[in-house]
CSV table of N, CA and C in Angstrom, one decimal:
chain,number,residue,atom,x,y,z
A,27,ALA,N,0.9,-1.5,0.3
A,27,ALA,CA,0.1,0.1,-0.3
A,27,ALA,C,1.1,1.8,0.2
A,28,SER,N,0.4,2.6,-0.4
A,28,SER,CA,1.9,4.0,-1.0
A,28,SER,C,0.5,4.5,-0.6
A,29,PRO,N,0.6,5.6,-0.1
A,29,PRO,CA,-0.1,7.3,0.2
A,29,PRO,C,0.5,8.2,-1.0
A,30,THR,N,1.0,7.7,-1.9
A,30,THR,CA,1.8,8.0,-3.0
A,30,THR,C,1.2,8.6,-4.5
A,31,PRO,N,0.2,9.4,-4.4
A,31,PRO,CA,-0.5,8.9,-5.1
A,31,PRO,C,-0.4,9.0,-7.1
A,32,GLY,N,-0.6,7.8,-7.4
A,32,GLY,CA,-0.2,7.9,-9.2
A,32,GLY,C,0.7,6.1,-9.4
A,33,THR,N,1.0,5.3,-7.4
A,33,THR,CA,1.8,4.5,-7.5
A,33,THR,C,1.2,3.5,-7.9
A,34,LEU,N,1.6,2.1,-7.9
A,34,LEU,CA,0.8,1.2,-7.8
A,34,LEU,C,-0.1,0.9,-7.0
A,35,GLY,N,0.6,0.9,-5.5
A,35,GLY,CA,0.3,0.9,-4.4
A,35,GLY,C,-1.2,1.5,-3.9
A,36,ALA,N,-1.5,2.9,-3.9
A,36,ALA,CA,-2.3,4.0,-4.1
A,36,ALA,C,-3.4,3.4,-5.8
A,37,VAL,N,-3.1,2.9,-6.3
A,37,VAL,CA,-4.0,2.8,-7.4
A,37,VAL,C,-5.0,2.3,-7.0
A,38,VAL,N,-4.2,0.7,-6.8
A,38,VAL,CA,-5.1,-0.5,-6.5
A,38,VAL,C,-5.8,-0.4,-5.2
A,39,LEU,N,-5.7,0.5,-3.9
A,39,LEU,CA,-5.9,1.0,-2.3
A,39,LEU,C,-7.0,1.8,-3.2
A,40,GLY,N,-7.2,2.7,-3.7
A,40,GLY,CA,-7.6,3.7,-4.9
A,40,GLY,C,-9.1,2.8,-5.2
A,41,ASN,N,-9.5,1.6,-5.9
A,41,ASN,CA,-9.4,1.0,-6.7
A,41,ASN,C,-11.0,0.2,-6.1
A,42,LEU,N,-10.3,-0.1,-4.6
A,42,LEU,CA,-11.1,-1.5,-4.1
A,42,LEU,C,-11.9,-0.5,-3.8
A,43,ARG,N,-11.4,0.6,-3.2
A,43,ARG,CA,-12.3,2.3,-2.5
A,43,ARG,C,-13.7,2.5,-2.9
A,44,ALA,N,-13.1,3.1,-4.1
A,44,ALA,CA,-14.1,3.2,-5.4
A,44,ALA,C,-15.1,2.1,-5.8
A,45,ALA,N,-14.8,0.9,-6.0
A,45,ALA,CA,-15.4,-0.1,-6.3
A,45,ALA,C,-16.7,-0.7,-5.2
A,46,GLY,N,-16.8,-0.1,-4.1
A,46,GLY,CA,-17.2,-0.1,-3.0
A,46,GLY,C,-16.9,-1.4,-2.1
A,47,PHE,N,-15.5,-1.8,-1.9
A,47,PHE,CA,-15.4,-3.1,-1.5
A,47,PHE,C,-16.2,-2.9,0.0
A,48,ALA,N,-16.5,-3.4,1.0
A,48,ALA,CA,-17.1,-3.9,2.0
A,48,ALA,C,-16.6,-4.1,3.5
A,49,GLY,N,-15.5,-5.5,2.4
A,49,GLY,CA,-14.2,-6.5,3.5
A,49,GLY,C,-13.0,-5.4,4.1
A,50,PRO,N,-12.9,-6.1,4.7
A,50,PRO,CA,-12.1,-4.9,5.7
A,50,PRO,C,-10.8,-5.5,4.5
A,51,LEU,N,-9.8,-3.9,4.4
A,51,LEU,CA,-8.0,-3.9,4.2
A,51,LEU,C,-7.1,-3.8,5.3
A,52,HIS,N,-6.4,-4.9,5.0
A,52,HIS,CA,-5.1,-4.4,6.2
A,52,HIS,C,-3.6,-4.2,5.5
A,53,LEU,N,-3.6,-3.0,5.4
A,53,LEU,CA,-2.7,-2.8,4.9
A,53,LEU,C,-1.1,-2.7,5.8
A,54,VAL,N,-0.2,-3.5,4.3
A,54,VAL,CA,1.1,-3.7,4.9
A,54,VAL,C,2.6,-2.6,4.3
A,55,ASN,N,2.3,-2.2,4.5
A,55,ASN,CA,4.1,-0.1,4.6
A,55,ASN,C,4.9,-0.6,6.0
A,56,PRO,N,5.7,-0.6,6.3
A,56,PRO,CA,6.6,-0.6,7.6
A,56,PRO,C,6.4,0.5,7.1
A,57,ARG,N,7.2,1.2,6.9
A,57,ARG,CA,7.1,2.8,6.4
A,57,ARG,C,6.2,3.9,7.4
A,58,HIS,N,4.6,3.5,6.9
A,58,HIS,CA,3.7,4.3,7.2
A,58,HIS,C,2.9,4.0,8.3
A,59,ALA,N,2.4,4.2,8.9
A,59,ALA,CA,1.5,4.5,10.3
A,59,ALA,C,0.6,3.9,9.8
A,60,SER,N,-0.2,4.6,8.9
A,60,SER,CA,-1.4,4.4,7.9
A,60,SER,C,-1.9,5.8,6.7
A,61,ILE,N,-2.3,4.7,5.8
A,61,ILE,CA,-3.1,5.2,4.6
A,61,ILE,C,-4.3,5.9,4.6
A,62,GLY,N,-4.5,7.1,4.8
A,62,GLY,CA,-6.1,7.7,4.5
A,62,GLY,C,-6.8,7.0,6.1
A,63,PRO,N,-7.5,6.7,6.6
A,63,PRO,CA,-8.9,5.9,7.5
A,63,PRO,C,-7.5,5.0,7.6
A,64,ASP,N,-6.9,3.5,6.7
A,64,ASP,CA,-6.8,3.0,6.9
A,64,ASP,C,-5.3,2.3,8.2
A,65,PRO,N,-4.9,1.8,9.3
A,65,PRO,CA,-3.5,1.9,9.1
A,65,PRO,C,-3.3,0.7,8.8
A,66,CYS,N,-1.5,0.6,9.0
A,66,CYS,CA,-0.2,0.0,8.0
A,66,CYS,C,-0.1,-0.7,8.8
A,67,TYR,N,0.2,-2.7,8.4
A,67,TYR,CA,1.1,-3.5,9.4
A,67,TYR,C,2.4,-2.8,8.9
A,68,VAL,N,3.9,-3.8,9.9
A,68,VAL,CA,4.7,-3.2,9.1
A,68,VAL,C,5.1,-4.9,8.9
A,69,SER,N,4.0,-5.6,8.8
A,69,SER,CA,4.7,-7.1,8.1
A,69,SER,C,3.4,-8.0,7.9
A,70,VAL,N,4.0,-8.7,7.1
A,70,VAL,CA,2.5,-9.8,7.2
A,70,VAL,C,1.5,-10.7,8.3
A,71,ARG,N,3.0,-10.9,9.5
A,71,ARG,CA,2.7,-11.2,11.1
A,71,ARG,C,2.5,-10.8,11.6
A,72,ALA,N,2.0,-8.6,11.3
A,72,ALA,CA,0.9,-8.0,12.4
A,72,ALA,C,-0.3,-8.1,12.3
A,73,LEU,N,-0.4,-8.8,11.0
A,73,LEU,CA,-1.8,-8.4,10.5
A,73,LEU,C,-2.4,-9.0,11.9
A,74,PRO,N,-4.2,-8.0,11.6
A,74,PRO,CA,-5.0,-8.6,13.1
A,74,PRO,C,-6.0,-10.0,12.6
A,75,SER,N,-6.1,-10.1,11.6
A,75,SER,CA,-6.7,-11.1,11.4
A,75,SER,C,-5.9,-11.7,9.3
A,76,VAL,N,-6.3,-13.0,9.9
A,76,VAL,CA,-6.3,-13.7,8.0
A,76,VAL,C,-7.1,-13.4,7.2
A,77,PRO,N,-6.4,-12.7,6.6
A,77,PRO,CA,-7.0,-12.0,4.5
A,77,PRO,C,-7.8,-13.5,4.0
A,78,GLU,N,-8.6,-13.9,3.2
A,78,GLU,CA,-8.4,-15.0,2.4
A,78,GLU,C,-8.1,-14.7,1.0
A,79,LEU,N,-7.2,-13.0,1.1
A,79,LEU,CA,-6.2,-13.5,-0.6
A,79,LEU,C,-5.6,-11.9,0.1
A,80,ALA,N,-4.9,-11.4,0.2
A,80,ALA,CA,-3.5,-10.6,-0.9
A,80,ALA,C,-2.9,-10.0,-1.9
A,81,ILE,N,-2.7,-8.7,-2.2
A,81,ILE,CA,-2.9,-7.5,-3.3
A,81,ILE,C,-1.0,-7.4,-3.1
A,82,VAL,N,-0.2,-8.0,-3.8
A,82,VAL,CA,1.5,-8.1,-3.7
A,82,VAL,C,1.6,-6.8,-5.1
A,83,VAL,N,2.3,-5.7,-4.5
A,83,VAL,CA,2.2,-3.9,-4.9
A,83,VAL,C,3.8,-3.9,-3.9
A,84,ALA,N,5.0,-5.0,-4.9
A,84,ALA,CA,6.3,-4.5,-3.7
A,84,ALA,C,7.3,-4.7,-5.2
A,85,PRO,N,8.6,-4.1,-4.9
A,85,PRO,CA,9.7,-5.4,-5.6
A,85,PRO,C,9.4,-6.4,-6.0
A,86,ALA,N,9.7,-6.5,-7.4
A,86,ALA,CA,9.9,-8.5,-7.7
A,86,ALA,C,11.2,-8.9,-6.2
A,87,THR,N,12.2,-8.8,-6.0
A,87,THR,CA,12.7,-8.7,-5.3
A,87,THR,C,12.8,-9.5,-3.6
A,88,ALA,N,11.4,-9.2,-4.0
A,88,ALA,CA,11.2,-8.9,-2.2
A,88,ALA,C,9.9,-9.9,-2.4
A,89,VAL,N,8.9,-10.2,-2.9
A,89,VAL,CA,7.9,-11.4,-4.1
A,89,VAL,C,8.7,-11.9,-3.1
A,90,PRO,N,9.2,-13.1,-3.5
A,90,PRO,CA,9.8,-15.1,-3.0
A,90,PRO,C,8.5,-14.1,-1.7
A,91,GLY,N,10.2,-13.3,-0.9
A,91,GLY,CA,9.7,-13.6,1.4
A,91,GLY,C,8.2,-12.8,1.2
A,92,ILE,N,7.2,-12.1,0.8
A,92,ILE,CA,6.8,-12.0,1.1
A,92,ILE,C,5.9,-13.1,1.0
A,93,VAL,N,5.9,-13.9,-0.4
A,93,VAL,CA,4.7,-15.2,-0.8
A,93,VAL,C,5.1,-16.0,0.6
A,94,THR,N,6.3,-16.4,1.1
A,94,THR,CA,6.2,-16.7,2.8
A,94,THR,C,5.5,-16.5,3.6
A,95,GLU,N,5.9,-15.7,3.6
A,95,GLU,CA,5.4,-15.1,4.9
A,95,GLU,C,3.7,-14.7,5.0
A,96,LEU,N,3.1,-15.0,3.6
A,96,LEU,CA,1.7,-15.3,3.1
A,96,LEU,C,1.4,-16.5,3.8
A,97,GLY,N,1.9,-17.4,3.5
A,97,GLY,CA,2.0,-18.8,4.0
A,97,GLY,C,2.0,-19.2,4.5
A,98,GLU,N,3.0,-19.1,5.5
A,98,GLU,CA,3.7,-18.8,7.1
A,98,GLU,C,1.6,-17.7,7.7
A,99,ALA,N,1.6,-17.2,7.6
A,99,ALA,CA,0.4,-17.1,8.1
A,99,ALA,C,-1.0,-17.2,8.2
A,100,GLY,N,-1.0,-18.0,7.1
A,100,GLY,CA,-1.8,-18.4,7.3
A,100,GLY,C,-2.6,-18.2,5.5
A,101,ILE,N,-2.4,-17.6,4.6
A,101,ILE,CA,-2.9,-16.6,3.3
A,101,ILE,C,-2.8,-17.5,2.2
A,102,ARG,N,-3.6,-18.4,1.5
A,102,ARG,CA,-3.6,-19.1,0.6
A,102,ARG,C,-4.2,-18.6,-0.6
A,103,ALA,N,-4.1,-16.9,-0.5
A,103,ALA,CA,-4.3,-17.3,-2.4
A,103,ALA,C,-3.7,-16.0,-2.4
A,104,ALA,N,-3.0,-15.6,-3.1
A,104,ALA,CA,-2.6,-14.0,-3.8
A,104,ALA,C,-2.0,-13.9,-5.8
A,105,ILE,N,-2.7,-12.4,-5.7
A,105,ILE,CA,-2.3,-11.5,-6.8
A,105,ILE,C,-1.5,-11.2,-6.4
A,106,VAL,N,0.0,-10.8,-7.4
A,106,VAL,CA,0.9,-10.9,-8.2
A,106,VAL,C,0.9,-9.7,-8.7
A,107,MET,N,0.9,-7.9,-8.6
A,107,MET,CA,0.8,-7.6,-9.4
A,107,MET,C,2.6,-7.5,-9.3
A,108,SER,N,3.0,-7.0,-9.1
A,108,SER,CA,4.8,-6.8,-8.8
A,108,SER,C,5.2,-7.3,-10.7
A,109,ALA,N,6.3,-6.5,-11.4
A,109,ALA,CA,7.4,-7.0,-13.1
A,109,ALA,C,7.5,-7.5,-12.6
A,110,GLY,N,9.0,-7.9,-13.1
A,110,GLY,CA,10.5,-8.0,-12.9
A,110,GLY,C,10.5,-9.4,-13.5
A,111,PHE,N,9.7,-10.3,-13.7
A,111,PHE,CA,10.3,-10.9,-13.2
A,111,PHE,C,10.9,-11.7,-15.1
A,112,ARG,N,10.1,-12.5,-14.7
A,112,ARG,CA,10.5,-13.9,-17.0
A,112,ARG,C,10.4,-13.2,-17.8
A,113,GLU,N,9.7,-12.0,-17.1
A,113,GLU,CA,9.7,-10.8,-18.8
A,113,GLU,C,11.3,-10.3,-18.7
A,114,ALA,N,12.0,-10.4,-17.6
A,114,ALA,CA,12.6,-9.0,-17.7
A,114,ALA,C,14.6,-10.0,-18.0
A,115,GLY,N,14.5,-11.6,-18.0
A,115,GLY,CA,15.6,-11.8,-18.8
A,115,GLY,C,16.0,-12.9,-17.8
A,116,PRO,N,17.5,-13.8,-18.0
A,116,PRO,CA,17.6,-14.9,-16.7
A,116,PRO,C,17.9,-14.3,-15.3
A,117,ALA,N,17.8,-12.7,-14.6
A,117,ALA,CA,17.6,-13.4,-13.9
A,117,ALA,C,16.0,-12.8,-12.7
A,118,GLY,N,15.4,-13.1,-13.6
A,118,GLY,CA,13.4,-12.5,-13.6
A,118,GLY,C,13.6,-13.7,-13.8
A,119,GLN,N,13.6,-15.0,-14.8
A,119,GLN,CA,13.1,-16.3,-14.5
A,119,GLN,C,13.1,-16.7,-13.1
A,120,ALA,N,14.9,-16.5,-12.8
A,120,ALA,CA,15.5,-17.1,-11.6
A,120,ALA,C,14.6,-16.5,-10.6
A,121,LEU,N,14.0,-15.3,-10.2
A,121,LEU,CA,13.5,-15.3,-9.3
A,121,LEU,C,11.8,-15.8,-9.3
A,122,GLU,N,11.4,-16.4,-10.4
A,122,GLU,CA,9.7,-16.3,-11.1
A,122,GLU,C,10.0,-18.2,-10.3
A,123,ARG,N,11.2,-18.5,-10.8
A,123,ARG,CA,11.0,-19.9,-10.3
A,123,ARG,C,11.7,-19.6,-8.9
A,124,ASP,N,11.8,-19.3,-7.7
A,124,ASP,CA,12.3,-19.4,-7.0
A,124,ASP,C,10.4,-18.6,-5.7
A,125,LEU,N,10.4,-17.6,-6.4
A,125,LEU,CA,8.6,-17.5,-6.2
A,125,LEU,C,7.4,-18.6,-6.1
A,126,LEU,N,7.6,-19.4,-7.3
A,126,LEU,CA,6.4,-20.4,-8.0
A,126,LEU,C,6.9,-21.3,-6.9
A,127,ASP,N,8.3,-22.1,-6.3
A,127,ASP,CA,9.2,-23.1,-5.4
A,127,ASP,C,7.6,-22.7,-4.4
A,128,ARG,N,8.2,-21.1,-3.7
A,128,ARG,CA,8.2,-21.3,-2.6
A,128,ARG,C,6.3,-20.9,-2.1
A,129,ALA,N,5.5,-20.6,-2.7
A,129,ALA,CA,4.3,-20.6,-3.0
A,129,ALA,C,3.8,-21.7,-3.2
A,130,ARG,N,4.0,-22.7,-3.7
A,130,ARG,CA,3.7,-24.4,-4.2
A,130,ARG,C,4.2,-24.8,-1.7
A,131,ARG,N,5.6,-24.6,-2.1
A,131,ARG,CA,5.7,-25.1,-0.7
A,131,ARG,C,5.5,-24.5,0.7
A,132,HIS,N,4.8,-22.9,0.5
A,132,HIS,CA,3.2,-23.1,1.7
A,132,HIS,C,1.8,-22.9,1.6
A,133,GLY,N,1.5,-23.3,0.3
A,133,GLY,CA,-0.1,-23.9,-0.5
A,133,GLY,C,-0.2,-22.5,-0.1
A,134,VAL,N,0.0,-21.6,-1.0
A,134,VAL,CA,-0.2,-20.2,-1.6
A,134,VAL,C,-0.6,-20.8,-3.0
A,135,ARG,N,-2.0,-19.6,-3.2
A,135,ARG,CA,-1.9,-19.7,-5.0
A,135,ARG,C,-2.1,-18.7,-5.2
A,136,LEU,N,-1.7,-18.8,-6.5
A,136,LEU,CA,-1.2,-17.5,-7.2
A,136,LEU,C,-1.6,-16.6,-8.3
A,137,LEU,N,-2.4,-15.3,-8.8
A,137,LEU,CA,-2.4,-15.4,-9.9
A,137,LEU,C,-1.4,-14.1,-10.5
A,138,GLY,N,-0.4,-14.5,-11.6
A,138,GLY,CA,0.4,-13.4,-11.4
A,138,GLY,C,1.8,-14.5,-11.5
A,139,PRO,N,3.1,-13.5,-11.4
A,139,PRO,CA,3.3,-12.2,-11.5
A,139,PRO,C,2.7,-11.9,-12.5
A,140,ASN,N,3.5,-10.1,-12.6
A,140,ASN,CA,3.0,-8.9,-13.9
A,140,ASN,C,1.8,-9.1,-13.5
A,141,CYS,N,1.0,-8.9,-13.1
A,141,CYS,CA,-0.6,-9.5,-13.0
A,141,CYS,C,-1.1,-8.3,-13.3
A,142,LEU,N,-2.4,-8.0,-14.1
A,142,LEU,CA,-3.2,-6.9,-13.7
A,142,LEU,C,-4.5,-6.4,-12.7
A,143,GLY,N,-4.2,-8.2,-12.5
A,143,GLY,CA,-5.5,-8.6,-11.6
A,143,GLY,C,-7.3,-8.8,-12.1
A,144,VAL,N,-8.1,-8.6,-11.8
A,144,VAL,CA,-8.9,-9.6,-11.4
A,144,VAL,C,-10.4,-8.2,-11.5
A,145,ILE,N,-11.3,-8.6,-12.5
A,145,ILE,CA,-12.1,-7.5,-12.3
A,145,ILE,C,-13.9,-8.6,-12.6
A,146,ARG,N,-14.9,-8.1,-12.1
A,146,ARG,CA,-16.3,-8.8,-11.3
A,146,ARG,C,-16.8,-7.7,-12.9
A,147,THR,N,-17.8,-8.5,-14.0
A,147,THR,CA,-18.4,-8.2,-15.3
A,147,THR,C,-20.3,-8.0,-14.8
A,148,ASP,N,-20.6,-8.8,-14.3
A,148,ASP,CA,-21.8,-9.0,-13.8
A,148,ASP,C,-22.2,-7.9,-12.4
A,149,ILE,N,-21.6,-6.4,-12.4
A,149,ILE,CA,-22.0,-5.0,-11.4
A,149,ILE,C,-23.0,-4.7,-12.1
A,150,GLY,N,-22.6,-4.3,-14.2
A,150,GLY,CA,-22.9,-3.5,-14.4
A,150,GLY,C,-22.5,-1.8,-13.7
A,151,PHE,N,-21.6,-1.7,-14.6
A,151,PHE,CA,-20.8,-0.4,-14.4
A,151,PHE,C,-21.0,0.7,-15.7
């Protein structure tokens, strides 16, 4: 999550709010105590409850570790929006293999990486 307008973290958070998401939002950003009305937590381990889904927007090199944290916290699904994996060449391919290995090891289902997310088309925009 990010308070900086135009960043992917801010856009995703804004989209969730604008779409009327009514569930709890648990923001993770160790550099901020809150973003808007929502508190930020320093890590996945610090969340007050286990979310059904994590949306990961972080530098590619941090994503495998984040997915490990998700699995250890009991979060079983994640959308990884971050880029810098297979499309970035051999180093990115290795990073993606590490990400997938960790997801499998910890029982986390992934959509992504480098994914734009999901959309419901049955709600009449």
